[in-house]
CSV table of C-alpha atoms in Angstrom, one decimal:
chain,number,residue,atom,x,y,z
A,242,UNK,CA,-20.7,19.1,-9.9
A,243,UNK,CA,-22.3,15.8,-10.8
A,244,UNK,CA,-20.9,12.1,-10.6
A,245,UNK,CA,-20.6,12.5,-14.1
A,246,UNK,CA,-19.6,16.0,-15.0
A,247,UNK,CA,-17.9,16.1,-18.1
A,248,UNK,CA,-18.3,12.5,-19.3
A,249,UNK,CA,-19.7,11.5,-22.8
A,250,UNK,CA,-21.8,8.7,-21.9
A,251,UNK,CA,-23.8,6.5,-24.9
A,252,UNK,CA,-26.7,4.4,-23.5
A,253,UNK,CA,-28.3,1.5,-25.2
A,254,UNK,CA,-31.3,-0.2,-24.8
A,255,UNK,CA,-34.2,2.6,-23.7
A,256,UNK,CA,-37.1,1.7,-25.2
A,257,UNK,CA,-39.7,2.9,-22.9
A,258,UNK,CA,-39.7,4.9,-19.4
A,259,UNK,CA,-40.1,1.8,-18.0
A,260,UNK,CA,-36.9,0.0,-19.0
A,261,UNK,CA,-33.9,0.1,-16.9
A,262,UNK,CA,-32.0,2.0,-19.3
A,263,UNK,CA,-34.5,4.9,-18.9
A,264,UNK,CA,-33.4,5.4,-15.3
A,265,UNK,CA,-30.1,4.9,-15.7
A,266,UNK,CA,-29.9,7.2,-18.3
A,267,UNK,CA,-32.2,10.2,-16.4
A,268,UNK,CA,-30.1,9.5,-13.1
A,269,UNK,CA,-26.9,10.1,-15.7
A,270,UNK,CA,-28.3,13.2,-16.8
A,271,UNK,CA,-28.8,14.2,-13.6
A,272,UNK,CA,-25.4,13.7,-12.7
A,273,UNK,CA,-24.1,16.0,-15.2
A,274,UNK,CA,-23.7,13.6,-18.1
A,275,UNK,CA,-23.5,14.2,-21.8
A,276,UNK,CA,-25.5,11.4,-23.4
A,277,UNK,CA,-26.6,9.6,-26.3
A,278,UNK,CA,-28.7,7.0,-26.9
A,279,UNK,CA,-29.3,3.8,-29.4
A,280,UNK,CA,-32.1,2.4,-31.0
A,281,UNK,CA,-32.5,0.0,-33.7
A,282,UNK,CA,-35.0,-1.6,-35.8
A,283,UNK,CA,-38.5,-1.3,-35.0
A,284,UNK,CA,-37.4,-0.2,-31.8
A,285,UNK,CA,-36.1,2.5,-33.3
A,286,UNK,CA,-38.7,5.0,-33.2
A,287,UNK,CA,-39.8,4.0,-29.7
A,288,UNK,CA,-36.5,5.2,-28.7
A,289,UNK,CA,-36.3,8.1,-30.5
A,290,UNK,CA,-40.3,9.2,-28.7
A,291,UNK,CA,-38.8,8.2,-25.2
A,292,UNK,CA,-35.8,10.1,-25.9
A,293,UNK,CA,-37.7,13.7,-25.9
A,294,UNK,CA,-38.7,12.7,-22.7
A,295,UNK,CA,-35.2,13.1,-21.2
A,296,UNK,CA,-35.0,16.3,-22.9
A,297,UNK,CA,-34.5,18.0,-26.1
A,298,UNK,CA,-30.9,17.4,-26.3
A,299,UNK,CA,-30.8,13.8,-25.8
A,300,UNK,CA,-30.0,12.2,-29.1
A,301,UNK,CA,-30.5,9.1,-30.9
A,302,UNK,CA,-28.0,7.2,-32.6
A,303,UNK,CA,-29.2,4.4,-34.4
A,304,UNK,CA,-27.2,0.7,-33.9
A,305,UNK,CA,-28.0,-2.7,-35.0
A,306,UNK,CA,-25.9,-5.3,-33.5
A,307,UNK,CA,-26.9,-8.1,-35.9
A,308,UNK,CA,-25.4,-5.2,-38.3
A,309,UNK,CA,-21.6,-5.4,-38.0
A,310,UNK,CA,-21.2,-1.7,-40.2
A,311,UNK,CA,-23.1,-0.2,-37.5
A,312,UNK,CA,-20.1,-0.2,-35.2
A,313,UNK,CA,-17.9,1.7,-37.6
A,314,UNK,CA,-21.3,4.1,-38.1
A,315,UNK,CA,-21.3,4.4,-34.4
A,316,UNK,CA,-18.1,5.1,-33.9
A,317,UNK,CA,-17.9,8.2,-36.5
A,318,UNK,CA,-21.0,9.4,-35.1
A,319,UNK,CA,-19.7,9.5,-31.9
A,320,UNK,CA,-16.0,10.6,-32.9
A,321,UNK,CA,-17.9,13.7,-35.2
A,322,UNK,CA,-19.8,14.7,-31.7
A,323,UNK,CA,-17.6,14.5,-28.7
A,324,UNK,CA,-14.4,13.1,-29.9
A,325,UNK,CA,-13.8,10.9,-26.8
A,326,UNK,CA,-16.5,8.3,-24.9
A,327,UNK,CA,-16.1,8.0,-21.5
A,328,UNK,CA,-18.7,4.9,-20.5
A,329,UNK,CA,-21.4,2.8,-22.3
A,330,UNK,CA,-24.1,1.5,-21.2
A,331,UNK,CA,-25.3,-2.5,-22.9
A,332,UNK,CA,-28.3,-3.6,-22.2
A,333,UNK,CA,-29.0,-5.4,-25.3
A,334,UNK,CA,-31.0,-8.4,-24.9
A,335,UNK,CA,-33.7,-10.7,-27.2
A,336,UNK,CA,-34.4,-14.3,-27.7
A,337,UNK,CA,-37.4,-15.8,-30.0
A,338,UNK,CA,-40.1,-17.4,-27.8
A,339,UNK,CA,-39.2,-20.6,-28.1
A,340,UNK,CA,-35.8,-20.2,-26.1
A,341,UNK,CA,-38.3,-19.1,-23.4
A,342,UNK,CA,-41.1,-20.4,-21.0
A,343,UNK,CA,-39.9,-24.2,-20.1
A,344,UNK,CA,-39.4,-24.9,-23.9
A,345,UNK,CA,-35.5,-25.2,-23.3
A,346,UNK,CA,-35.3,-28.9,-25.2
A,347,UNK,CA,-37.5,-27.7,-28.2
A,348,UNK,CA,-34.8,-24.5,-29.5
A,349,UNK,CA,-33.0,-25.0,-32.2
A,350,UNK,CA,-29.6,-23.8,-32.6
A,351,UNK,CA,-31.0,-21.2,-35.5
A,352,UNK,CA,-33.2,-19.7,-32.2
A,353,UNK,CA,-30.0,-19.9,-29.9
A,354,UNK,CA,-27.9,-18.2,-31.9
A,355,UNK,CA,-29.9,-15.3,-32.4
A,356,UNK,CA,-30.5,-15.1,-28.5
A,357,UNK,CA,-26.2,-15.4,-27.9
A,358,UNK,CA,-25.8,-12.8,-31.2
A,359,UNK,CA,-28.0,-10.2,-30.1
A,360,UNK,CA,-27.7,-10.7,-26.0
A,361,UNK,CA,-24.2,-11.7,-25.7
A,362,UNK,CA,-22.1,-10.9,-28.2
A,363,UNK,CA,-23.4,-7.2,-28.8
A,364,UNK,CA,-21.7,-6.7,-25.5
A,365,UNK,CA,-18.2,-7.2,-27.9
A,366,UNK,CA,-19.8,-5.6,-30.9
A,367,UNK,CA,-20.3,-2.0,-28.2
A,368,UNK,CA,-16.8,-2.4,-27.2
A,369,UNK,CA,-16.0,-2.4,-31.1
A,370,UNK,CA,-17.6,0.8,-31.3
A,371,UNK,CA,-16.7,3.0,-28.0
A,372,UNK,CA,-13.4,1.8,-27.1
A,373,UNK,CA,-10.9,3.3,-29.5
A,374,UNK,CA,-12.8,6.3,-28.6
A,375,UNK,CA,-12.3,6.2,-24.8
A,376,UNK,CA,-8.9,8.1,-25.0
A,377,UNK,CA,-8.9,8.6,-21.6
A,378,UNK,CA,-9.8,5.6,-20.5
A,379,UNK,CA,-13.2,4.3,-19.3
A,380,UNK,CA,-16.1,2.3,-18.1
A,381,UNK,CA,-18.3,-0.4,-20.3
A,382,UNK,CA,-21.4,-1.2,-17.6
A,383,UNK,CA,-23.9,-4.2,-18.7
A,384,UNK,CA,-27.0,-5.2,-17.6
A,385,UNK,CA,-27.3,-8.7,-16.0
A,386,UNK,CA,-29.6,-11.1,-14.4
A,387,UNK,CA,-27.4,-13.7,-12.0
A,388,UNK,CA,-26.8,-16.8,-14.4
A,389,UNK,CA,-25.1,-19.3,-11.5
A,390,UNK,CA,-28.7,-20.5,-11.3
A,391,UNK,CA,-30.7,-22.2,-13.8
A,392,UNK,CA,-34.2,-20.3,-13.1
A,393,UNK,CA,-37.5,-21.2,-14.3
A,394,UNK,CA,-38.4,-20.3,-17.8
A,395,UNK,CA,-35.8,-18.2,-18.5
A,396,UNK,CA,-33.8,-21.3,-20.2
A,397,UNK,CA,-31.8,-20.1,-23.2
A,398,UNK,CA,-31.5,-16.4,-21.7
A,399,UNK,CA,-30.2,-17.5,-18.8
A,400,UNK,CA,-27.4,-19.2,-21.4
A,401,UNK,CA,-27.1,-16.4,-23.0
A,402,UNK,CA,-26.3,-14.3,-20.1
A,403,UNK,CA,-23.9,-16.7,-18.6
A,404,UNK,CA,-22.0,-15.8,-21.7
A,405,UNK,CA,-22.5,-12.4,-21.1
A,406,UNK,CA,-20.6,-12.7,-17.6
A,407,UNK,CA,-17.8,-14.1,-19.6
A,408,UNK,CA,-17.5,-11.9,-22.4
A,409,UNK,CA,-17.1,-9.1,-19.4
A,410,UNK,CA,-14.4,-11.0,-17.8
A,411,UNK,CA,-12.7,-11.3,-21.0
A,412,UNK,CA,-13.3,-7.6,-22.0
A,413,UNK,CA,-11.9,-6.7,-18.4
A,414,UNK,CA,-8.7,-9.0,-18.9
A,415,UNK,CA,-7.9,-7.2,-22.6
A,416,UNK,CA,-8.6,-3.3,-22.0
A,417,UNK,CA,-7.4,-3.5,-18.5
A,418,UNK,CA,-4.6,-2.5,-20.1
A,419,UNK,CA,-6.0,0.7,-21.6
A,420,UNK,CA,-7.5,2.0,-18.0
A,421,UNK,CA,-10.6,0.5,-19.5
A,422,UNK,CA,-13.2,-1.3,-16.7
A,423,UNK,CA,-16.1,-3.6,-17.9
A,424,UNK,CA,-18.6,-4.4,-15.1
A,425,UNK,CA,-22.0,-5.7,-15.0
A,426,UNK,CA,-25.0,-5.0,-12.6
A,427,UNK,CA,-27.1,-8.3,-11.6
A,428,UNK,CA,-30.5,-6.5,-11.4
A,429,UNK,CA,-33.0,-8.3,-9.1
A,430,UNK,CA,-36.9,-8.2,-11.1
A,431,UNK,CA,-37.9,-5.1,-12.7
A,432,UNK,CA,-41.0,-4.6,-14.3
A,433,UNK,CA,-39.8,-3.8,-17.8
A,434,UNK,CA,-40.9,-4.6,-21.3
A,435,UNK,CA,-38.0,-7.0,-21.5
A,436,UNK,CA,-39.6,-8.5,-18.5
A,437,UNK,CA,-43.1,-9.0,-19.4
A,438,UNK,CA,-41.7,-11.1,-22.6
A,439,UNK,CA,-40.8,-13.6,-19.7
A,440,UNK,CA,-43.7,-16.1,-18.6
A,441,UNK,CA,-43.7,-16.8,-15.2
A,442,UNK,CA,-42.4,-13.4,-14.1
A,443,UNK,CA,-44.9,-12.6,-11.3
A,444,UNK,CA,-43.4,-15.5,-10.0
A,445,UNK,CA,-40.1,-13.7,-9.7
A,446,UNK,CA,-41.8,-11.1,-7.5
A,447,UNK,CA,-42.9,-13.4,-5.0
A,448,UNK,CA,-39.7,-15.1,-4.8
A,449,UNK,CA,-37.9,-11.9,-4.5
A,450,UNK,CA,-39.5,-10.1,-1.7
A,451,UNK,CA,-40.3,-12.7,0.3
A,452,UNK,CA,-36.1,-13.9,0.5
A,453,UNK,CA,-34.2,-10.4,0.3
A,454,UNK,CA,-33.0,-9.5,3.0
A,455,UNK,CA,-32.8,-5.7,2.0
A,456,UNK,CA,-36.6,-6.2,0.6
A,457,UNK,CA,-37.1,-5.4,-2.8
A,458,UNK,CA,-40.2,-3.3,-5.1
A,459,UNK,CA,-40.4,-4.5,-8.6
A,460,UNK,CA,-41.4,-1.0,-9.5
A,461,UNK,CA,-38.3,0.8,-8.6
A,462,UNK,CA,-35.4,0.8,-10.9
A,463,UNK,CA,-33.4,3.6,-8.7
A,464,UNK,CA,-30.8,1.4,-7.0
A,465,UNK,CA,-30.0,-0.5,-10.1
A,466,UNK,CA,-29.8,3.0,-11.9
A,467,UNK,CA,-27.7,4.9,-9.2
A,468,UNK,CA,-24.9,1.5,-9.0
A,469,UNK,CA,-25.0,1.5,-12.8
A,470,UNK,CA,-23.7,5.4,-12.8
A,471,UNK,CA,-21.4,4.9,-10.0
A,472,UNK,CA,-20.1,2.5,-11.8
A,473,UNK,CA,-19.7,4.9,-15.0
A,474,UNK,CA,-18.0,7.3,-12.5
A,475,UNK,CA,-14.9,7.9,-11.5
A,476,UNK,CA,-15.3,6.2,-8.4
A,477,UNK,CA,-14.9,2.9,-8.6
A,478,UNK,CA,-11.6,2.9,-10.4
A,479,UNK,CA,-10.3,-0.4,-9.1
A,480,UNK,CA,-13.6,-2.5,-9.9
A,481,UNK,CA,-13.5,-4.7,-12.7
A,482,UNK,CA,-14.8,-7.7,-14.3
A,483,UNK,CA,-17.0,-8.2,-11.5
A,484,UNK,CA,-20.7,-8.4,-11.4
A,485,UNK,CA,-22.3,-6.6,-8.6
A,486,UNK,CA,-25.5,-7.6,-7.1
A,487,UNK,CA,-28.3,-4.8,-7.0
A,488,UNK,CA,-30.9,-7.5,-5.7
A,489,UNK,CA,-31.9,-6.7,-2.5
A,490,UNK,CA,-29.3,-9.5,-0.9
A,491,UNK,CA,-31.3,-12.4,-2.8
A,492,UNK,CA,-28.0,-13.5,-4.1
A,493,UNK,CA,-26.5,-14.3,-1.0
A,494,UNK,CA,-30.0,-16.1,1.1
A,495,UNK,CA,-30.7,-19.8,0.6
A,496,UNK,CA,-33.8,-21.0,0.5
């Protein structure tokens, strides 16, 4: 018996082996999880290739958030397979270049949109699409990178994720009600493909290992992976709307 033993689980946002949803969705598996995954666009087929290497019967669903029919095709798909979800997975996130890299003044509110549509809202567009199907209630788990702080270069992202904690109180407040929890997991620095798109990230590294107290490697997704599926579990049936830290302790350490 696994963490996640009988659960129907759908997972966005694996791209590669080396993005967080990747180890999330291998340390689901091997807690007993049924999965599927998403994929969309010209990310599509990435997802699909990385998918095999989870194992042969780890699907691919595809869902476009900028694509509001997708939630209804979603939602069949998922309804035709398992008939009830029992967690999801966001970690959905893109803004064009210019909302990053110091050039906060110079976006235009065409650029910031698309960062808030894709990064922030998608986390209400995933709700859209699993929740009438978590019969039995369940868990919505986000990805998150602390937005109390205004960090360097990360600019409109860091807007857009400051909506993303708000959207996940909000969610909390309304499916409460259902037995429903939404949660997000503040990841410290992860060497990712979503992180390489940031400039200035090596200098997240430094920061990072020199002030957690806990330490942290930038090559090691586990923790962020095993909190994300305890959080999908059954054991954390009190918790929600709250952001936990996986970040080493940086959160809490002044300079």
């Amino acid at each position: 018996m696994g963490l996640l033993t009988g659960k129907n689980i759908v997972l966005t946002g694996v791209l590669t082996k080396a993005s967080l949803a990747y180890a999330i969705a291998e340390t689901a598996l091997a807690e007993d999880a049924q999965i599927v995954l998403t994929g969309a666009g010209r990310g599509l087929q990435l997802t699909e290739r990385t998918a095999r290497k989870l194992g042969g019967s780890v699907d691919v669903i595809e869902f476009d958030v900028t694509d509001s029919s997708h939630v209804d095709i979603l939602r069949d798909e998922l309804d035709h397979r398992w008939g009830r979800v029992d967690g999801s997975l966001h970690s959905i996130g893109y803004a064009p270049e210019i909302c990053l890299g110091g050039n906060f003044m110079a976006a235009t509110w065409d650029d910031v949109k698309t960062a808030l549509e894709i990064s922030t809202y998608s986390l209400k567009m995933l709700a859209d699409a699993v929740v009438p199907l978590m019969t039995n209630g369940g868990s919505m788990v986000g990805l998150d990178f602390d937005a109390t702080r205004a960090w360097p270069s990360y600019d409109w992202m860091g807007v857009a994720k400051a909506g993303l904690e708000s959207t996940c109180r909000y969610l909390a407040r309304y499916l409460g009600p259902q037995n429903i929890r939404v949660n997000l997991v503040a990841a410290g620095p992860v060497k990712t493909m979503a992180a390489r798109s940031i400039p200035g990230f090596e200098n997240f590294e430094k920061t990072w290992s020199r002030r957690a107290p806990l330490g942290w490697d930038v090559k090691d997704a586990s923790a962020v992976a095993r909190t994300s599926v305890a959080l999908l579990s059954d054991w954390l049936p009190a918790t929600t709307g709250s952001i936990i830290h996986v970040d080493g302790g940086f959160h809490a350490i002044g300079a």
